[in-house]
Amino acid sequence: MTVDLETIIDLAKQRGFIFPSSEIYGGFKSSYDYGPLGVELKNNIKRLWWKEMVYKRDDIVGLDAAIMMSSKVWEASGHTSAGFADLLSECIKCHKRWRRDHVDDVCPDCGGALSEPKKFNLLVRTHLGPVEDESTQAFMRPETAQGIFVNFSLVAKASRKKLPFGIAQIGKAFRNEITPGPFTFRMREFEQMEMQWFYDSANNNNWYEFWKEQRMAWYKKIGIDPEKLRFHDHAKDELAHYAKAAVDIEYEYPWGWGEFEGIHDRGEWDLSNHMKYSGQDMRIFDEETKEAIMPHVIETSGGVDRSVLVALMDAYRSETVDKEERVYLAFHPSVAPVKIAVLPLVKNKENVTAKAKEVANMLRGRWLIQYDEAGTVGRRYRRQDEIGTPFCVTIDFDTLEDNAVTIRMRDTMEQIRKPIEELKAFFKKQFN
Ligand code: GAP
């Protein structure tokens, strides 16, 4: 189902997924903080991505490079030039600035005329050290990819990798976006999960198609509705300065289709530019052919924040049960922040609560568990539905006799009875 943006923003805040940043000071445009459930959702997505890209393959290794790098990196990569810029127009009447491709001919706020568009570079600048001059200027990385390129030779050597192989990285990136929003879709500080795939272009040119299909399949595997996913091929005039070809994986957001991952054919743009600017040989030596090869690169570049937003919006469900609205988040079990809720049927009944705490402790550690004894069991189920907990385990008086519990499924509300000793094996199967 399609959910409107306001409903998601409200649920995200009330249930502890995503908060507006610095709210006590009136907020800070374009920044958001992940609450107790948001950080779990985000970590689950990152962990699943790392598992898929690094642990399940023996031809991809990980990296965690610094956010602030030599300014020469950004000259070589082309990010300090006009290529990494958006067109900006200023309203002649209210002086508000707009990204030209996001507005029509007049200011969306006051209807004033817009100035001729100017190129606006998106790099976020800072100064390192006590003196603020040209020599201490540094940039916050606008993509994690360059940390991978500048370390390419070191990684290849240290991990004894031969072409083709990949380097994966998850980390923060920064862009001075002219018009951030909606919500976490476009921010100035965000996180990426990127993989650069290095290959010999003389041997195989199908990697672009291969990675395109792999990445789309992964989003389906983690539960995103295939009906709301599509590819969007970039036309020549849409291509980033480094790309020979590019395709976006798009989701149908409440405001329309939009990108949340890009697959890019970067050719030898980055490595050959770093070779030119640094004077270091970025090629890899093939022991068999005794040739130095300049690898070509296919990049998979996913947004962590946009994937979280997609997972949240895609999971939203609302239905009428017993004449009341039931809202639930139908997260895939692997993505759900809280995996299991343990609920004693009655409160303050020594034996029942003691047993429930025992069951919660038995499951805790491997999975994120919530123990809840406040309110009627019906209300407690609804609270768990709203945060997307796939399973509720209820302990009742019968548990004390038969050592079995009731497991209630979030999506179907179906209930089954299971012996406590089988719980761990049962959940292990569900979460794998
Ligand atoms: N290294 C290639 C690269 O950065 P991109 O298409 O500019 O490519 C990749 O960005 C992904 O990073 C996007 O699909 C999006 O998910 C995320 N992203 C980019 N800019 C963003 C922003 N301002 N806020 C949130 N996510 C962003």
Coordinates of C-alpha atoms in Angstrom, one line a residue, residues 102-429:
H102 CA 13.7 21.0 -9.0
V103 CA 11.6 24.1 -9.9
D104 CA 9.6 25.5 -12.8
D105 CA 10.2 29.1 -14.0
V106 CA 9.1 30.9 -10.8
C107 CA 9.9 30.7 -7.1
P108 CA 7.8 28.0 -5.5
D109 CA 7.6 30.2 -2.3
C110 CA 6.6 33.7 -3.5
G111 CA 6.1 33.3 -7.2
G112 CA 9.0 35.7 -7.9
A113 CA 11.1 35.5 -11.1
L114 CA 14.3 33.4 -10.9
S115 CA 17.8 34.5 -11.8
E116 CA 19.8 33.0 -14.6
P117 CA 21.1 29.6 -13.3
K118 CA 24.7 29.4 -12.0
K119 CA 26.9 26.3 -11.3
F120 CA 27.1 25.5 -7.6
N121 CA 29.8 23.0 -6.4
L122 CA 28.4 20.5 -3.9
L123 CA 31.6 19.8 -1.9
V124 CA 31.4 20.6 1.8
R125 CA 34.5 22.5 2.9
T126 CA 36.3 22.8 6.2
H127 CA 39.7 23.8 7.5
L128 CA 42.0 21.5 9.4
G129 CA 44.5 23.0 11.9
P130 CA 44.6 26.4 13.6
V131 CA 45.0 28.5 10.4
E132 CA 42.2 29.1 8.1
D133 CA 43.7 29.7 4.7
E134 CA 43.8 28.0 1.3
S135 CA 46.5 25.6 2.4
T136 CA 44.5 24.1 5.3
Q137 CA 41.2 23.8 3.3
A138 CA 39.9 20.2 3.3
F139 CA 36.8 18.6 1.9
M140 CA 34.3 16.2 3.5
R141 CA 34.1 13.3 1.1
P142 CA 31.1 13.5 -1.3
E143 CA 31.2 9.8 -2.0
T144 CA 33.0 6.9 -0.2
A145 CA 34.3 5.6 -3.5
Q146 CA 37.5 7.6 -3.7
G147 CA 38.7 6.0 -0.4
I148 CA 38.5 2.8 -2.3
F149 CA 40.3 4.0 -5.5
V150 CA 43.3 5.6 -3.6
N151 CA 43.8 2.4 -1.6
F152 CA 43.3 0.1 -4.6
S153 CA 46.9 -1.0 -5.0
L154 CA 47.4 -1.4 -1.2
V155 CA 44.3 -3.6 -0.9
A156 CA 45.1 -5.7 -4.0
K157 CA 48.6 -6.4 -2.6
A158 CA 47.6 -7.0 1.0
S159 CA 44.8 -9.3 0.2
R160 CA 46.5 -11.0 -2.7
K161 CA 43.5 -10.4 -5.0
K162 CA 43.6 -10.9 -8.8
L163 CA 41.2 -9.3 -11.2
P164 CA 38.3 -9.4 -11.1
F165 CA 37.7 -8.5 -7.5
G166 CA 35.8 -5.9 -5.5
I167 CA 36.3 -3.6 -2.5
A168 CA 33.3 -2.7 -0.4
Q169 CA 32.8 0.2 2.1
I170 CA 30.1 1.7 4.2
G171 CA 30.4 5.2 5.5
K172 CA 29.3 8.8 5.7
A173 CA 29.4 11.2 2.8
F174 CA 28.6 14.9 2.6
R175 CA 27.2 17.2 -0.1
N176 CA 26.1 20.8 0.2
E177 CA 22.7 20.1 -1.4
I178 CA 20.9 23.2 -2.5
T179 CA 17.4 21.8 -1.8
P180 CA 17.4 19.0 0.8
G181 CA 14.4 16.8 1.4
P182 CA 11.9 15.4 1.3
F183 CA 12.6 14.0 4.8
T184 CA 15.8 11.8 4.7
F185 CA 15.7 11.4 0.9
R186 CA 18.2 14.2 0.3
M187 CA 20.4 15.3 3.1
R188 CA 23.7 17.1 3.5
E189 CA 25.1 14.3 5.6
F190 CA 24.3 10.8 4.6
E191 CA 25.6 7.3 4.5
Q192 CA 26.5 5.2 1.5
M193 CA 27.2 1.5 1.0
E194 CA 29.5 1.2 -2.1
M195 CA 31.3 -1.5 -3.9
Q196 CA 33.9 -0.9 -6.6
W197 CA 34.4 -3.9 -8.9
F198 CA 37.7 -4.0 -10.7
Y199 CA 38.1 -6.1 -13.9
D200 CA 40.2 -6.4 -17.0
S201 CA 38.1 -4.9 -19.8
A202 CA 39.8 -7.2 -22.3
N203 CA 38.2 -10.2 -20.7
N204 CA 34.7 -9.5 -19.7
N205 CA 32.3 -6.7 -20.3
N206 CA 29.2 -8.2 -18.8
W207 CA 29.8 -7.0 -15.2
Y208 CA 27.6 -4.0 -15.5
E209 CA 24.6 -6.2 -16.3
F210 CA 25.7 -8.8 -13.7
W211 CA 25.8 -6.2 -10.8
K212 CA 22.6 -4.5 -12.0
E213 CA 20.7 -7.7 -11.6
Q214 CA 22.5 -8.7 -8.3
R215 CA 21.6 -5.5 -6.6
M216 CA 18.0 -5.5 -7.7
A217 CA 17.6 -9.1 -6.5
W218 CA 19.1 -8.2 -3.1
Y219 CA 16.4 -5.5 -2.5
K220 CA 13.7 -8.0 -3.3
K221 CA 15.4 -10.6 -1.0
I222 CA 15.2 -8.2 1.9
G223 CA 11.5 -7.8 1.4
I224 CA 11.0 -4.7 -0.8
D225 CA 7.8 -5.0 -2.9
P226 CA 9.0 -5.8 -6.5
E227 CA 6.0 -3.8 -7.9
K228 CA 7.5 -0.7 -6.4
L229 CA 11.0 -1.2 -7.8
R230 CA 12.3 -0.4 -11.3
F231 CA 15.4 0.4 -13.2
H232 CA 16.0 3.8 -14.7
D233 CA 18.7 4.1 -17.3
H234 CA 20.6 7.4 -17.4
A235 CA 20.4 9.4 -20.7
K236 CA 23.7 10.9 -21.8
D237 CA 22.9 14.3 -20.3
E238 CA 22.1 12.7 -16.9
L239 CA 25.4 11.0 -16.5
A240 CA 27.8 12.0 -13.7
H241 CA 31.2 13.3 -14.8
Y242 CA 32.9 10.0 -14.1
A243 CA 30.3 7.6 -15.7
K244 CA 30.2 6.0 -19.1
A245 CA 26.8 4.4 -18.3
A246 CA 24.6 4.4 -15.3
V247 CA 21.3 2.9 -14.1
D248 CA 19.4 3.8 -11.0
I249 CA 17.4 1.4 -8.9
E250 CA 14.3 3.4 -8.2
Y251 CA 11.5 3.1 -5.6
E252 CA 8.0 4.5 -6.0
Y253 CA 8.0 6.9 -3.1
P254 CA 4.8 8.8 -2.1
W255 CA 6.0 11.7 -4.2
G256 CA 6.9 9.5 -7.2
W257 CA 9.7 7.4 -8.5
G258 CA 13.2 8.2 -7.2
E259 CA 16.7 6.7 -7.0
F260 CA 18.1 4.9 -4.0
E261 CA 21.0 3.0 -5.6
G262 CA 23.1 3.6 -8.7
I263 CA 25.1 1.2 -10.7
H264 CA 27.8 3.0 -12.7
D265 CA 30.3 2.0 -15.3
R266 CA 33.2 4.3 -14.3
G267 CA 35.6 2.7 -16.8
E268 CA 39.2 3.7 -15.9
W269 CA 38.3 7.3 -15.1
D270 CA 39.2 7.2 -11.4
L271 CA 42.3 5.0 -11.4
S272 CA 43.9 6.6 -14.5
N273 CA 43.2 10.1 -13.1
H274 CA 44.8 9.1 -9.7
M275 CA 47.7 7.7 -11.7
K276 CA 48.1 11.0 -13.6
Y277 CA 47.7 13.3 -10.5
S278 CA 49.7 11.2 -8.0
G279 CA 52.4 9.9 -10.3
Q280 CA 51.9 6.5 -8.8
D281 CA 51.3 3.4 -11.0
M282 CA 47.7 2.4 -10.3
R283 CA 47.8 -0.6 -12.7
I284 CA 47.8 -4.2 -11.6
F285 CA 50.5 -6.6 -12.8
D286 CA 49.2 -9.9 -14.4
E287 CA 51.7 -12.6 -13.5
E288 CA 50.5 -14.8 -16.3
T289 CA 50.6 -12.4 -19.2
K290 CA 53.4 -10.3 -17.7
E291 CA 51.3 -7.2 -18.5
A292 CA 50.3 -4.2 -16.5
I293 CA 46.6 -3.8 -16.6
M294 CA 44.6 -0.6 -15.9
P295 CA 41.4 -2.1 -14.4
H296 CA 38.0 -0.9 -15.4
V297 CA 35.4 -0.3 -12.7
I298 CA 31.7 -1.1 -12.2
E299 CA 30.4 0.6 -9.1
T300 CA 27.3 -0.3 -7.0
S301 CA 26.4 2.7 -4.9
G302 CA 23.6 2.4 -2.5
G303 CA 22.3 5.0 -0.1
V304 CA 21.9 3.7 3.5
D305 CA 19.4 6.4 4.5
R306 CA 17.4 6.0 1.4
S307 CA 17.3 2.2 1.9
V308 CA 16.1 2.7 5.4
L309 CA 13.4 5.1 4.2
V310 CA 12.4 2.6 1.5
A311 CA 12.2 -0.2 4.0
L312 CA 10.1 1.9 6.3
M313 CA 7.7 3.1 3.7
D314 CA 7.4 -0.2 2.0
A315 CA 6.6 -2.0 5.3
Y316 CA 3.7 0.3 6.2
R317 CA 0.3 -1.4 6.4
S318 CA -3.1 -0.3 7.7
E319 CA -6.2 -2.4 8.1
T320 CA -9.4 -2.6 10.1
V321 CA -9.6 -5.2 12.7
D322 CA -12.6 -5.4 15.1
K323 CA -13.7 -2.0 13.8
E324 CA -10.4 -0.4 14.8
E325 CA -7.4 0.6 12.7
R326 CA -4.4 -1.8 13.0
V327 CA -1.2 -0.3 11.8
Y328 CA 1.8 -2.6 11.3
L329 CA 5.1 -2.6 9.7
A330 CA 5.6 -5.7 7.6
F331 CA 9.4 -5.7 7.7
H332 CA 11.2 -8.8 6.5
P333 CA 12.2 -10.6 9.7
S334 CA 15.9 -10.0 8.9
V335 CA 15.4 -6.3 8.7
A336 CA 13.0 -5.8 11.6
P337 CA 14.6 -3.8 14.5
V338 CA 13.0 -5.8 17.4
K339 CA 12.8 -9.5 16.5
I340 CA 10.7 -10.9 19.3
A341 CA 8.5 -9.4 22.1
V342 CA 8.0 -11.4 25.2
L343 CA 4.8 -10.7 27.0
P344 CA 3.5 -12.2 30.2
L345 CA -0.3 -12.5 29.8
V346 CA -0.9 -11.1 33.3
K347 CA 1.1 -8.6 35.4
N348 CA 2.2 -9.0 39.0
K349 CA 1.6 -12.7 39.0
E350 CA 4.9 -13.8 40.4
N351 CA 5.2 -17.1 38.6
V352 CA 4.0 -15.9 35.2
T353 CA 6.3 -12.8 35.1
A354 CA 9.2 -14.8 36.4
K355 CA 8.8 -17.4 33.7
A356 CA 8.4 -14.6 31.0
K357 CA 11.6 -12.9 32.2
E358 CA 13.3 -16.3 32.0
V359 CA 12.2 -16.8 28.4
A360 CA 13.2 -13.2 27.5
N361 CA 16.7 -13.8 29.0
M362 CA 17.0 -17.1 27.1
L363 CA 16.4 -15.3 23.7
R364 CA 18.2 -12.1 24.5
G365 CA 21.7 -11.7 23.2
R366 CA 21.2 -13.4 19.9
W367 CA 18.2 -11.2 18.9
L368 CA 16.9 -7.8 20.0
I369 CA 14.1 -8.6 22.4
Q370 CA 11.5 -6.4 24.1
Y371 CA 9.9 -7.4 27.4
D372 CA 6.6 -5.7 27.9
E373 CA 4.1 -6.2 30.7
A374 CA 2.3 -2.8 30.5
G375 CA -1.4 -2.7 29.5
T376 CA -3.7 -5.4 28.0
V377 CA -2.2 -8.0 25.8
G378 CA -4.2 -6.6 22.9
R379 CA -2.6 -3.2 23.3
R380 CA 0.8 -4.7 23.6
Y381 CA 0.4 -6.6 20.4
R382 CA -0.6 -3.4 18.6
R383 CA 2.5 -1.6 20.0
Q384 CA 4.7 -4.4 18.6
D385 CA 2.8 -4.3 15.3
E386 CA 3.5 -0.6 14.9
I387 CA 7.3 -1.1 15.3
G388 CA 7.2 -4.2 13.0
T389 CA 8.2 -6.9 15.5
P390 CA 7.5 -10.1 13.6
F391 CA 6.8 -12.4 16.6
C392 CA 5.3 -12.0 20.1
V393 CA 5.8 -14.7 22.6
T394 CA 3.1 -14.9 25.3
I395 CA 3.5 -16.6 28.6
D396 CA 0.3 -17.6 30.4
F397 CA -0.9 -19.8 33.3
D398 CA -0.7 -22.9 31.1
T399 CA 3.0 -22.2 30.5
L400 CA 3.6 -23.0 34.1
E401 CA 2.1 -26.5 33.6
D402 CA 3.1 -27.5 30.0
N403 CA 6.3 -25.3 29.6
A404 CA 4.9 -24.1 26.2
V405 CA 4.2 -20.6 25.0
T406 CA 2.0 -18.9 22.4
I407 CA 3.7 -17.4 19.4
R408 CA 1.7 -14.7 17.6
M409 CA 2.6 -13.8 14.0
R410 CA 2.6 -10.0 13.2
D411 CA 1.2 -10.1 9.6
T412 CA -1.5 -12.8 9.9
M413 CA -2.1 -12.5 13.7
E414 CA -2.1 -16.3 13.6
Q415 CA -1.1 -18.0 16.9
I416 CA 0.7 -21.3 17.5
R417 CA 1.8 -23.1 20.6
K418 CA 5.4 -24.2 21.0
P419 CA 7.4 -25.8 23.8
I420 CA 10.0 -23.4 25.3
E421 CA 12.8 -25.8 24.5
E422 CA 12.0 -25.5 20.8
L423 CA 11.9 -21.7 20.7
K424 CA 15.6 -21.0 19.8
A425 CA 15.6 -23.5 16.9
F426 CA 12.2 -22.1 15.7
F427 CA 13.4 -18.5 15.7
K428 CA 16.8 -19.3 14.2
K429 CA 15.0 -20.7 11.2

